[in-house]
mmCIF file of C-alpha atoms in Angstrom:
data_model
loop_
_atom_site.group_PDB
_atom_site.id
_atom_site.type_symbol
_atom_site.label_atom_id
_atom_site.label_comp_id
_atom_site.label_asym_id
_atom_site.label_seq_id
_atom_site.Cartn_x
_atom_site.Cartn_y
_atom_site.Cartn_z
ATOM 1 C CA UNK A 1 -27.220 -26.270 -0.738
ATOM 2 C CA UNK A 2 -28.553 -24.561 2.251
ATOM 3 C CA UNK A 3 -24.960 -25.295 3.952
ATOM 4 C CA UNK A 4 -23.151 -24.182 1.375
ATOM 5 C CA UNK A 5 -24.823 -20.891 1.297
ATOM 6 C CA UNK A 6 -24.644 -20.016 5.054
ATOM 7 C CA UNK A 7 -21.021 -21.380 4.594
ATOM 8 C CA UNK A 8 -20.499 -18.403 1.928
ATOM 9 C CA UNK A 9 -21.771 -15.705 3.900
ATOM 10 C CA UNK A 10 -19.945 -16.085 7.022
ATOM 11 C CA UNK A 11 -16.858 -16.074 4.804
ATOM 12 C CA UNK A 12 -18.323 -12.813 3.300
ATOM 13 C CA UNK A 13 -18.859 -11.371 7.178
ATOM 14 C CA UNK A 14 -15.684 -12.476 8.138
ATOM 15 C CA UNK A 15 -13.943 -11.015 5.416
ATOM 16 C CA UNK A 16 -15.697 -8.083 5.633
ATOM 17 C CA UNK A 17 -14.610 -7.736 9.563
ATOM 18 C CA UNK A 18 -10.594 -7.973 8.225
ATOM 19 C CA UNK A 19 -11.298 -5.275 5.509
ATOM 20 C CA UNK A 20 -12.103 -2.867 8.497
ATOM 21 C CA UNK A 21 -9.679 -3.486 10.948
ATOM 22 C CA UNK A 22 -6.682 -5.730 9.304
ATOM 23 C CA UNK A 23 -3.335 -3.629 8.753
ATOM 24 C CA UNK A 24 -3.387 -2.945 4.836
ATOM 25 C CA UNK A 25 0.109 -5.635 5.321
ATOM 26 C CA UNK A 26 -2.025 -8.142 6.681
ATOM 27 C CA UNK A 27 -5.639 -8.527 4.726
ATOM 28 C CA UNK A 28 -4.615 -10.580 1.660
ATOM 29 C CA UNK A 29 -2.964 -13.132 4.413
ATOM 30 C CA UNK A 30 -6.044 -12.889 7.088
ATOM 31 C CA UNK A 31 -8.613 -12.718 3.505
ATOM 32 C CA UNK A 32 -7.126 -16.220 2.451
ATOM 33 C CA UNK A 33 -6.820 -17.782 5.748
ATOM 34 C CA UNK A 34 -10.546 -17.659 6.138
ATOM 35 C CA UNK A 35 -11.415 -18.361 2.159
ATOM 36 C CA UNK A 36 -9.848 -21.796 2.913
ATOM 37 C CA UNK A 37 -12.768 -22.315 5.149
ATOM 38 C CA UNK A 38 -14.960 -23.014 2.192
ATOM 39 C CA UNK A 39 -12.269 -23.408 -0.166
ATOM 40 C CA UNK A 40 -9.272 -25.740 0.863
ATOM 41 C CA UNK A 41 -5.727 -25.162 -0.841
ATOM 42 C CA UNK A 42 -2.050 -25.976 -0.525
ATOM 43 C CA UNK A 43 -0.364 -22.309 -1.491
ATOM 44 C CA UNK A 44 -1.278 -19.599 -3.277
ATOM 45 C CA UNK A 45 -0.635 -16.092 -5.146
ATOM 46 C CA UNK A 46 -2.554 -13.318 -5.428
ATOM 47 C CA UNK A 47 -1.748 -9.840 -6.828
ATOM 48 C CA UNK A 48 -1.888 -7.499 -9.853
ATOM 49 C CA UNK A 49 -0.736 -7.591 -12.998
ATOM 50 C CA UNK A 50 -1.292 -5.847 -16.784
ATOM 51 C CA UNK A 51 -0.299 -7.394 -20.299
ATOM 52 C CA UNK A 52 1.975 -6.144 -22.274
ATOM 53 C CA UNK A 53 3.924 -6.374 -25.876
ATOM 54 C CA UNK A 54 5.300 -9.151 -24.770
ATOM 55 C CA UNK A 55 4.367 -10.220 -21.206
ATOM 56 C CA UNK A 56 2.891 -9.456 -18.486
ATOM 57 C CA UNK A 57 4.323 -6.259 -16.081
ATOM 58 C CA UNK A 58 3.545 -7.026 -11.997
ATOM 59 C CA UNK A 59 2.318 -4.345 -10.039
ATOM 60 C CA UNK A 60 1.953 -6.390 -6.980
ATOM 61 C CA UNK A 61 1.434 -9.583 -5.169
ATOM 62 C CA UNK A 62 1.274 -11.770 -2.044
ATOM 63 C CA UNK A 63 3.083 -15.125 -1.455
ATOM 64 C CA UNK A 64 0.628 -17.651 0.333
ATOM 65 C CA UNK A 65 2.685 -20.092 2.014
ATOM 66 C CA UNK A 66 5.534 -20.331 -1.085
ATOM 67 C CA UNK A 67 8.877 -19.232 -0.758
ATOM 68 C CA UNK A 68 10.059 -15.354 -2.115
ATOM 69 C CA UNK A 69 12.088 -17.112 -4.970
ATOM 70 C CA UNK A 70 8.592 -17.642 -6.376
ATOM 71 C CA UNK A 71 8.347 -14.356 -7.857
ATOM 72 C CA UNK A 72 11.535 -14.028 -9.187
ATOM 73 C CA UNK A 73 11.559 -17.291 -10.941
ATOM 74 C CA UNK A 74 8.296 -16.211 -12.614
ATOM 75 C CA UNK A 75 10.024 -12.791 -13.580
ATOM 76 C CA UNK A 76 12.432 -15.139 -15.899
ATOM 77 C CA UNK A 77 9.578 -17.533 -17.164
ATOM 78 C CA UNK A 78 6.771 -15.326 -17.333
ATOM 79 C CA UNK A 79 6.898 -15.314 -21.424
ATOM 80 C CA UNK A 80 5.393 -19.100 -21.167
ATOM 81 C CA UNK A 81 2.664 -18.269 -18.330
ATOM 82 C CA UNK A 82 -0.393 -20.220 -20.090
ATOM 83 C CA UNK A 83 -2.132 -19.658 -17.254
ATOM 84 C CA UNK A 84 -1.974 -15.231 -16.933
ATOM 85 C CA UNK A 85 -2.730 -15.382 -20.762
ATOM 86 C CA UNK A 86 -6.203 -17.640 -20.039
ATOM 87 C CA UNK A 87 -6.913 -15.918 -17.102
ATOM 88 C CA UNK A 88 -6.564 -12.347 -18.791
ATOM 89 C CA UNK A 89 -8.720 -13.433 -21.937
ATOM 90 C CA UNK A 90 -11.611 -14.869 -19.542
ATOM 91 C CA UNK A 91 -11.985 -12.418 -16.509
ATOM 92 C CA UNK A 92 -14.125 -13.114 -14.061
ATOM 93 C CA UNK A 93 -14.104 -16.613 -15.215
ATOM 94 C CA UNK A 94 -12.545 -19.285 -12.778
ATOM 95 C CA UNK A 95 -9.554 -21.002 -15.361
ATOM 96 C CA UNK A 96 -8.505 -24.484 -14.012
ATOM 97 C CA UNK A 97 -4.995 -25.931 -15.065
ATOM 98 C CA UNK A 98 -3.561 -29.662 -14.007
ATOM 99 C CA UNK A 99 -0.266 -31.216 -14.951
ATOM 100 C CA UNK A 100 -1.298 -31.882 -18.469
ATOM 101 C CA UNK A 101 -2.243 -28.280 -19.223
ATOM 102 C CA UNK A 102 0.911 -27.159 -16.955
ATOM 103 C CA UNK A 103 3.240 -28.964 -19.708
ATOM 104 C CA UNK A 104 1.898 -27.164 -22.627
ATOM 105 C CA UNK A 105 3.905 -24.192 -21.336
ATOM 106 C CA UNK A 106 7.465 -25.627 -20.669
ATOM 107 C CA UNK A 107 8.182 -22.433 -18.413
ATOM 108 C CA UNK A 108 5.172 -22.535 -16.830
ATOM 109 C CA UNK A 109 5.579 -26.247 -16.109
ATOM 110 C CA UNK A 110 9.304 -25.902 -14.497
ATOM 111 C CA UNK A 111 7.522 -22.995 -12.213
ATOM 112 C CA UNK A 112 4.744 -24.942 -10.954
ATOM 113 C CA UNK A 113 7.257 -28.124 -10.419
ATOM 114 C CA UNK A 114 9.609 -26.360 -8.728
ATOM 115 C CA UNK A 115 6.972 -25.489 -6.294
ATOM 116 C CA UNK A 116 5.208 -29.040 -6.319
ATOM 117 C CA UNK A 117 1.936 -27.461 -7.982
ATOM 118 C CA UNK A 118 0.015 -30.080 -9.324
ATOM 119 C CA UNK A 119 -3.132 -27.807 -10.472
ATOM 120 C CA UNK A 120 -3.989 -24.600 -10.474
ATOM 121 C CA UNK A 121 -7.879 -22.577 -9.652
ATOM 122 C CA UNK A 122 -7.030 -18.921 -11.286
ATOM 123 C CA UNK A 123 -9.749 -15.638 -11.366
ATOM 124 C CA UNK A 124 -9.292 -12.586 -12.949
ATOM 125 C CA UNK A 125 -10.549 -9.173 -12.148
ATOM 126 C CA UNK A 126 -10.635 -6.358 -14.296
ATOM 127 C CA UNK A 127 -9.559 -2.638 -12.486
ATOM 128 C CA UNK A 128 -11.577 0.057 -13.157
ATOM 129 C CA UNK A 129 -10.361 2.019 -15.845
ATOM 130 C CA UNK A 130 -6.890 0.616 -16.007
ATOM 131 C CA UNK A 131 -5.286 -1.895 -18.140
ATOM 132 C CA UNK A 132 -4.488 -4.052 -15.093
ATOM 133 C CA UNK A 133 -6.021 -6.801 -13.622
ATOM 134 C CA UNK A 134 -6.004 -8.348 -9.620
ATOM 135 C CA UNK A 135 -5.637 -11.818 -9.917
ATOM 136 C CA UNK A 136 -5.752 -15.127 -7.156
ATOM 137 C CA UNK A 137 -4.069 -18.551 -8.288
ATOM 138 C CA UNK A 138 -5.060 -21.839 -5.601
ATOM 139 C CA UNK A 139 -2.801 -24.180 -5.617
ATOM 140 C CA UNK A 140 -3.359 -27.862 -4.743
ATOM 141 C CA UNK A 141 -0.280 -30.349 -4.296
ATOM 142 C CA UNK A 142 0.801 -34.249 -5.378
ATOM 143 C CA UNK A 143 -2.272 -35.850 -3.283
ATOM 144 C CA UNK A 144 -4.561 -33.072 -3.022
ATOM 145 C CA UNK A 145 -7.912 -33.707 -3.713
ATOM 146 C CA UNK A 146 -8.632 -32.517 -7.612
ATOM 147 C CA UNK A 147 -10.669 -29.165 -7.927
ATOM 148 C CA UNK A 148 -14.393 -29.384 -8.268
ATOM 149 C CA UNK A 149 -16.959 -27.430 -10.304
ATOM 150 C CA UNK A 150 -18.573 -26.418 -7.025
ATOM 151 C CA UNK A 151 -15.242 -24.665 -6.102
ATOM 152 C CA UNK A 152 -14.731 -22.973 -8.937
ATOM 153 C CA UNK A 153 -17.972 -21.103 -8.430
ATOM 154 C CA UNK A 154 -16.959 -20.460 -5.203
ATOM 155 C CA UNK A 155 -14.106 -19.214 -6.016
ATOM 156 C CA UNK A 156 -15.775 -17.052 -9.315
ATOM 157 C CA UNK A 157 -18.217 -15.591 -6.771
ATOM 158 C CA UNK A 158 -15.720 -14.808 -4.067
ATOM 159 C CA UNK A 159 -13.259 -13.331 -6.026
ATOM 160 C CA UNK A 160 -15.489 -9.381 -6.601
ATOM 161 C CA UNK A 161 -15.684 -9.399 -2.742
ATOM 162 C CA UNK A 162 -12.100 -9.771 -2.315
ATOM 163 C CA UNK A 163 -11.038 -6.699 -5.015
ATOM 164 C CA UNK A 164 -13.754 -4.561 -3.348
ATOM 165 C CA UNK A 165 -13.035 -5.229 -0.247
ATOM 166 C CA UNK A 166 -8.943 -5.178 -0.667
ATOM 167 C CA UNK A 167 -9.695 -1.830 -2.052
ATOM 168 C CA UNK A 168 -11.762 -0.704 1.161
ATOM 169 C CA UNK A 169 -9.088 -1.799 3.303
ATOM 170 C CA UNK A 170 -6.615 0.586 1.294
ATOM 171 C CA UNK A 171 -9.021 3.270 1.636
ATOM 172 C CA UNK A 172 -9.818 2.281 5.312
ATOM 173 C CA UNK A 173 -6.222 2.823 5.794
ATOM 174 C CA UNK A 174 -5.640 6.121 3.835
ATOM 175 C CA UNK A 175 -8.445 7.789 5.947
ATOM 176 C CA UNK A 176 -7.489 7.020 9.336
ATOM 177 C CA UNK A 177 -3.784 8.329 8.753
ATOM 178 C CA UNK A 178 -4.821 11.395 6.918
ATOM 179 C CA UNK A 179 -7.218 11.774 10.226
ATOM 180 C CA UNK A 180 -4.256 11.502 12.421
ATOM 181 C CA UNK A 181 -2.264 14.200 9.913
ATOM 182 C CA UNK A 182 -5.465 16.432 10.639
ATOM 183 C CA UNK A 183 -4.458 19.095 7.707
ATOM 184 C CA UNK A 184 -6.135 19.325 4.523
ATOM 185 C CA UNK A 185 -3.969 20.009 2.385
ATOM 186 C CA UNK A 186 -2.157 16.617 2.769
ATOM 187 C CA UNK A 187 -3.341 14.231 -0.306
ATOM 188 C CA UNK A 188 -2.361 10.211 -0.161
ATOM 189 C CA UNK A 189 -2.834 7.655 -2.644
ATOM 190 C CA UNK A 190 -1.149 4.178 -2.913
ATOM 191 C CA UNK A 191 1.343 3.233 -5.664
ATOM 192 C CA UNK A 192 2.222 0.037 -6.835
ATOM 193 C CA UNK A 193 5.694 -1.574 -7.449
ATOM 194 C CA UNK A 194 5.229 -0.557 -11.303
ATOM 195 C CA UNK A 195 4.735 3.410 -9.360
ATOM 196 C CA UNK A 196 1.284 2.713 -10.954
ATOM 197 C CA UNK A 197 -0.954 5.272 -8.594
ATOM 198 C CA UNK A 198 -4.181 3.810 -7.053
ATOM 199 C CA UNK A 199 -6.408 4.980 -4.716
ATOM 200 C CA UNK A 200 -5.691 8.548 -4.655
ATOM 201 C CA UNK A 201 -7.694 11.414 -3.443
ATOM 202 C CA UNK A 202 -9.298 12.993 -5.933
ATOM 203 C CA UNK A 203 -7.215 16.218 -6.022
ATOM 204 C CA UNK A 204 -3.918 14.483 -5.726
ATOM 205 C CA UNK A 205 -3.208 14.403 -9.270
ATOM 206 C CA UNK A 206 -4.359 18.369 -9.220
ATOM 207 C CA UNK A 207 -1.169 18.880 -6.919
ATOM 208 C CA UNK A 208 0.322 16.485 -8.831
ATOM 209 C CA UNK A 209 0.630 18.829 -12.097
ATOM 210 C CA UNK A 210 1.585 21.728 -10.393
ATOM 211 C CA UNK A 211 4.984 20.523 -10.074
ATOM 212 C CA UNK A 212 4.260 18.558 -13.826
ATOM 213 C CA UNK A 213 1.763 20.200 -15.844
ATOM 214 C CA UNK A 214 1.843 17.823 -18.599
ATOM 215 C CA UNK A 215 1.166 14.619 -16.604
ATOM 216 C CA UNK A 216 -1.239 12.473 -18.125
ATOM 217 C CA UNK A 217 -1.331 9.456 -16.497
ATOM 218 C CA UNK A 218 -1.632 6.944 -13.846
ATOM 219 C CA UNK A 219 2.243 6.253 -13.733
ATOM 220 C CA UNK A 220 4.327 8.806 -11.032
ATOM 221 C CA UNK A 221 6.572 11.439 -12.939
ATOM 222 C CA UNK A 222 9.800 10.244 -13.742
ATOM 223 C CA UNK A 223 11.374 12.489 -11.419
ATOM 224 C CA UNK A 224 9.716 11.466 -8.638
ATOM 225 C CA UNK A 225 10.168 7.478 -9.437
ATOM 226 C CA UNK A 226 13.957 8.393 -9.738
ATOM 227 C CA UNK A 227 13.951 9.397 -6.392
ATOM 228 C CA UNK A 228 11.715 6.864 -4.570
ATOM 229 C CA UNK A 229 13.726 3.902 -6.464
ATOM 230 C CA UNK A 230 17.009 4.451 -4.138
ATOM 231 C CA UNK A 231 17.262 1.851 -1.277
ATOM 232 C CA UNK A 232 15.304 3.607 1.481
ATOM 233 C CA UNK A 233 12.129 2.692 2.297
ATOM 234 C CA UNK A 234 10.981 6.215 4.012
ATOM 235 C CA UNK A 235 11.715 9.245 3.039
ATOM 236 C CA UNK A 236 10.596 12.553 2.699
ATOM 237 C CA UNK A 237 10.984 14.474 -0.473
ATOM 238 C CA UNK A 238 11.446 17.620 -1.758
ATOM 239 C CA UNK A 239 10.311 19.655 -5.685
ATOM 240 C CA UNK A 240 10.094 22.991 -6.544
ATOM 241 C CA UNK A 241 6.431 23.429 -5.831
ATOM 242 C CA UNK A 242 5.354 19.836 -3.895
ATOM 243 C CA UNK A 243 6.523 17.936 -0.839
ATOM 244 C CA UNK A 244 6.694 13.879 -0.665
ATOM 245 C CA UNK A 245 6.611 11.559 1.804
ATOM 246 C CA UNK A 246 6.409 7.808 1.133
ATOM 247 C CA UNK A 247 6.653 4.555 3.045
ATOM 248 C CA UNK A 248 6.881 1.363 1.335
ATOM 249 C CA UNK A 249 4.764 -2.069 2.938
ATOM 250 C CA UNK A 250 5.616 -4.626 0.982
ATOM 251 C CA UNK A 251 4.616 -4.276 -2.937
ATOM 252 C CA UNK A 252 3.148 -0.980 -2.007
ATOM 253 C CA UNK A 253 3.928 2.314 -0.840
ATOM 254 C CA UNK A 254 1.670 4.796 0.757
ATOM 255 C CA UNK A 255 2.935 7.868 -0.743
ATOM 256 C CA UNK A 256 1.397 11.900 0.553
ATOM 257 C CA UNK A 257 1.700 14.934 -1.088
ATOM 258 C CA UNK A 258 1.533 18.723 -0.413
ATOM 259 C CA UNK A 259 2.504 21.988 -1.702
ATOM 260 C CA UNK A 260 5.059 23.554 -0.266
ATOM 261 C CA UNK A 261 4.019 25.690 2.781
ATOM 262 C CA UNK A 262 6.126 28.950 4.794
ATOM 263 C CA UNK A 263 7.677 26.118 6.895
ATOM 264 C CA UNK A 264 9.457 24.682 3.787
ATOM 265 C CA UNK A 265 11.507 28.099 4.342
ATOM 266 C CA UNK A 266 13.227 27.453 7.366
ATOM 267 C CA UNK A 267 16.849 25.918 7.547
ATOM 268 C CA UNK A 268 16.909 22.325 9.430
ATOM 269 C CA UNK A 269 18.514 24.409 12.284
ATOM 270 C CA UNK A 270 15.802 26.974 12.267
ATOM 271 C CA UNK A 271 13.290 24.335 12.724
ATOM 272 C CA UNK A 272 14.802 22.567 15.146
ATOM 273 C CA UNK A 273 14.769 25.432 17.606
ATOM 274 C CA UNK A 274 10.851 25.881 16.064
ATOM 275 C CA UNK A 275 10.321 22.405 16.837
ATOM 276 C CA UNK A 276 11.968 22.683 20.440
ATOM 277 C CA UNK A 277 10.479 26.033 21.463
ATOM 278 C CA UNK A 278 6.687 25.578 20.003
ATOM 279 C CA UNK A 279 6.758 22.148 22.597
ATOM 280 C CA UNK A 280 7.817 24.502 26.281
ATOM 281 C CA UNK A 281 11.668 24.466 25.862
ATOM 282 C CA UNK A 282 13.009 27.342 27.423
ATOM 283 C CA UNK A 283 15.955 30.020 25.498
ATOM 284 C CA UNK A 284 18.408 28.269 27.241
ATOM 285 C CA UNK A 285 17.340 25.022 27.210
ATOM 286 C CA UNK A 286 17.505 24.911 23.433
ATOM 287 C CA UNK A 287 20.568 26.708 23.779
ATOM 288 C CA UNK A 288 22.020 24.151 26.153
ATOM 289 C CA UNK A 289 21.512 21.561 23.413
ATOM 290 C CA UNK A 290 22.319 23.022 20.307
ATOM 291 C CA UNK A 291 25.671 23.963 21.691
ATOM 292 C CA UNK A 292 24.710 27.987 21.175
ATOM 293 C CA UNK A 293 24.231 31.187 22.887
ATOM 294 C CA UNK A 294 20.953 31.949 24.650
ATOM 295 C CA UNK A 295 21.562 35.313 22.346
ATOM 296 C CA UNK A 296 21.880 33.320 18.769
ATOM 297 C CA UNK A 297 18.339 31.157 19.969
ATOM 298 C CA UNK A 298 16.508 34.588 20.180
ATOM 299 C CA UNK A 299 18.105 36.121 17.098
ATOM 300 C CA UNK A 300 16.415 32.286 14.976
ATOM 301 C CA UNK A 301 13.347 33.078 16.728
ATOM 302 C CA UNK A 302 13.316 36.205 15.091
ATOM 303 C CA UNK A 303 14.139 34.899 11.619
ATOM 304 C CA UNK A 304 11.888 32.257 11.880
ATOM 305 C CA UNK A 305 8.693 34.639 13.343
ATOM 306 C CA UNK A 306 9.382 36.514 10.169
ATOM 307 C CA UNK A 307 9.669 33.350 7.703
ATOM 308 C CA UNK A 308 6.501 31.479 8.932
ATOM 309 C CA UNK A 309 4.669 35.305 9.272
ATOM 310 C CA UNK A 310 3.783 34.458 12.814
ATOM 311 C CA UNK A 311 3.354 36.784 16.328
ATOM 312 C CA UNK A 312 3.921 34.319 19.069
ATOM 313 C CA UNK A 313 4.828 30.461 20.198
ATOM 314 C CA UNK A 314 1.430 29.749 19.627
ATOM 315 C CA UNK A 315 0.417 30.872 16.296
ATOM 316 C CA UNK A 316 4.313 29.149 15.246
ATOM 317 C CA UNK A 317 2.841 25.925 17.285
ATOM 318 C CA UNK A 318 0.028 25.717 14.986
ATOM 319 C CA UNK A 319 1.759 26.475 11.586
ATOM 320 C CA UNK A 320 4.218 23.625 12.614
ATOM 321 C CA UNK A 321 1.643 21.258 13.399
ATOM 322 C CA UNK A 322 -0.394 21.583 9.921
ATOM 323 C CA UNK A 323 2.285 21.428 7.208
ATOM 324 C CA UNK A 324 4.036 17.646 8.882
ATOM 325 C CA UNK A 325 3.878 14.742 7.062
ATOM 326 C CA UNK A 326 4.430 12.757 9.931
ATOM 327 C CA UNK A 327 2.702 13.471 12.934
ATOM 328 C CA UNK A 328 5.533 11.545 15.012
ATOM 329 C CA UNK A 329 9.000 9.603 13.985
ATOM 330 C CA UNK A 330 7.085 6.370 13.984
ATOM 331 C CA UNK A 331 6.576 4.650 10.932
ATOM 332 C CA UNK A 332 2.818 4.891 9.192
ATOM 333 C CA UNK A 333 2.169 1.083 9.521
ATOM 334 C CA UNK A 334 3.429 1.482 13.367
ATOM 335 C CA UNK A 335 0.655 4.337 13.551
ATOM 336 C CA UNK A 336 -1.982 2.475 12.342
ATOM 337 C CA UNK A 337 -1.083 -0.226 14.795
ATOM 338 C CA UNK A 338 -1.324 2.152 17.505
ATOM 339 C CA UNK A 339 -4.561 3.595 16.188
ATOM 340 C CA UNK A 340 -6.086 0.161 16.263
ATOM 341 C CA UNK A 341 -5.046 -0.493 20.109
ATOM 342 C CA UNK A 342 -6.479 2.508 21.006
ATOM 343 C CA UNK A 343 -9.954 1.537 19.631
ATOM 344 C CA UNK A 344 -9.970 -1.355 21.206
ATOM 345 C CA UNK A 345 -9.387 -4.208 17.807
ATOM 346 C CA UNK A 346 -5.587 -4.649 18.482
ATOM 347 C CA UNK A 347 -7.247 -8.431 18.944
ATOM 348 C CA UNK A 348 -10.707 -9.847 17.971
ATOM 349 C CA UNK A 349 -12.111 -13.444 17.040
ATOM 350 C CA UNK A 350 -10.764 -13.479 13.709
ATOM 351 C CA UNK A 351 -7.270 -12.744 13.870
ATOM 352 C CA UNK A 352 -4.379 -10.515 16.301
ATOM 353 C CA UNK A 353 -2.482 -8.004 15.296
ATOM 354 C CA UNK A 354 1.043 -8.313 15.321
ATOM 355 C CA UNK A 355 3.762 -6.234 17.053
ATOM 356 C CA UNK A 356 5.343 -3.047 15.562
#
C-alpha cells in the first residue's frame, strides 16, 4: 500500500510540473506518458464530448498512440458507442469494457477491432456548468494483461487531477500571452472544435455582446464561426464594434478579442508608414520602400497624427503598441516557446520542448 501511495503522488508532482510549463499542444501527451507509470496501457483517447438527441457532439480530443482515422471512423459509428453512453450515465466512475461487452455494440465493436482494442478503462468528468463532459479511454491490446480493480481506482482518482490541471495549463497559457500583449483591453478565451468557448476572461463575453447584444450562450456568434470555419488557421478579424484574432492548435483555438481602437482607422498603407516610422525609419527611408515621394510620407503622417489624435512619433509609438494582437509575426504557440527558453524550462527532467 505504502508503494502504491508514494507511487501516486509523484505522478501527481510530475503532472503538476507539465501543467506549468508544457505547451498547451503538448500536456495531454506529456500527462499520459507519465500516468503509464502507475498505470500501463497500449493506446488511448482522451477529450471532450456532450450528448445529444441522438449522439454524442466532440468538442475535442487527443490520439494516444492510434492513428488520425480513429476519430473519423468514430464520427460514422458513434450512434452504437456503448461505452460514451456508460461513461456519461456514471461520471466519475471508472467503466470497464472487454470483447464481450465490445460486441453488444456492433459499431462499437468494428471501432475497437479495427484498432486491435481488446478492453477498454473509461472516466468521465463532468464540466462545470456545461453539458459537456472530458473524458480518458485506456486501451489494452490481444495479450495485454486484463485491467484490475486496483487500476481502476487509480485511474477514478487520477482522472479530477488531470481536468484541473488540463484546465490550469490553458489558463497558464492564456496569462503569459496576454502578459506579452501587455494591453488591457485584449480578452482571450479558448474555443473548442464545436466553437464551444472555455476559459474566457471574465469580461470577454461583455465585449462579446457589444458587437451581439442578444448572445446568450457559450457557443461563438454565428457570424464569427462563419468566418473562423474557412481554411486558415490564423487570422485576424474584423466587426463593426470588435476585433478577432485566432490561432488554431490542434482541436483548439486560442481566440482574443478587443474593441475597436483609433488605429482600426488607418488604411493598411497608413499603417505601414506608422509601423515603419514609430520603429526610427527616416522620411525617405519609408519613402525609398514604398515606392513614394518623401512629400506623400509627410502628407500620411499628417493624416495619420490626426486619425490616432496623437502629437509626435512617440505618443503614435505607444498607441501602436497597445491596440496589436500580435506582438510580433510569430505564431502564439511559437511565442510561448520562446517565452519558455527565456525562463530557463525550454528542457527539464520530465520532458523537452520541441522546436517551433
Amino acid at each position: 500500500m505504502t508503494s502504491t501511495v508514494e507511487a501516486f503522488s509523484n505522478v501527481l508532482l510530475k503532472l503538476h510540473d507539465i501543467a506549468e510549463y508544457a505547451p498547451i499542444d503538448r500536456y495531454q501527451e506529456l500527462a499520459l506518458d507519465t500516468v503509464q507509470e502507475i498505470l500501463p496501457f497500449d493506446t488511448a483517447w482522451w477529450g471532450i464530448m456532450s450528448p445529444n438527441e441522438i449522439s454524442f457532439s466532440l468538442h475535442g480530443s487527443h490520439l494516444h498512440n492510434l492513428p488520425n482515422s480513429f476519430v473519423p471512423m468514430w464520427e460514422e459509428l458513434k450512434y452504437d458507442d456503448a461505452l460514451a453512453k456508460a461513461v456519461e450515465v456514471k461520471p466519475a466512475q471508472t467503466v470497464y469494457f472487454d470483447q464481450p461487452a465490445f460486441d453488444d455494440a456492433p459499431g462499437l465493436a468494428t471501432l475497437m477491432g479495427e484498432h486491435a482494442v481488446k478492453q477498454a478503462f473509461c472516466t468521465s468528468h463532468y464540466l462545470p456548468s456545461e453539458n459537456a463532459f472530458v473524458f480518458l479511454s485506456l486501451y489494452r491490446e490481444q495479450g495485454s494483461p486484463r485491467f484490475t480493480v486496483r487500476e481502476g481506482l487509480l485511474n477514478k482518482f487520477l482522472m479530477p487531477h488531470l481536468c484541473a490541471l488540463w484546465e490550469s495549463n490553458r489558463m497558464r497559457y492564456s496569462e503569459q500571452y496576454k502578459d506579452r500583449l501587455q494591453d488591457e483591453s485584449i480578452y482571450l478565451a479558448i474555443v473548442d472544435r464545436q466553437f464551444q468557448i472555455f476559459d474566457a476572461d471574465n469580461t470577454f463575453f461583455d465585449i462579446l455582446r457589444q458587437e451581439w447584444p442578444k448572445l446568450n450562450s457559450l457557443t461563438l456568434p454565428q457570424a464569427m464561426i462563419a468566418q473562423m470555419s474557412r481554411e486558415t488557421r490564423i487570422a485576424e478579424i474584423k466587426f463593426s464594434k470588435i476585433i478577432a484574432r485566432y490561432e488554431f492548435i490542434g482541436d483548439f483555438c486560442i481566440l482574443a478579442i478587443r474593441q475597436r481602437q483609433r488605429i482600426d482607422l488607418l488604411t493598411k498603407r497608413e499603417l505601414m508608414v506608422a509601423q515603419a516610422f514609430s520603429t526610427g525609419a527616416s522620411y525617405k527611408d519609408i519613402a525609398k520602400s514604398a515606392n513614394l515621394s518623401p512629400t506623400t510620407i509627410r502628407y500620411y503622417l499628417r493624416v495619420i497624427y490626426d486619425k490616432l489624435n496623437v502629437n509626435n512619433k512617440a505618443e503614435m509609438a505607444t498607441v501602436l503598441r497597445n491596440t496589436s494582437l500580435s506582438e510580433s509575426q510569430k505564431t502564439w504557440m511559437q511565442s510561448y516557446r520562446v517565452i519558455q527558453r527565456v525562463s530557463g524550462r525550454a528542457s527539464g527532467p520530465i520532458f523537452s520542448l520541441p522546436g517551433k
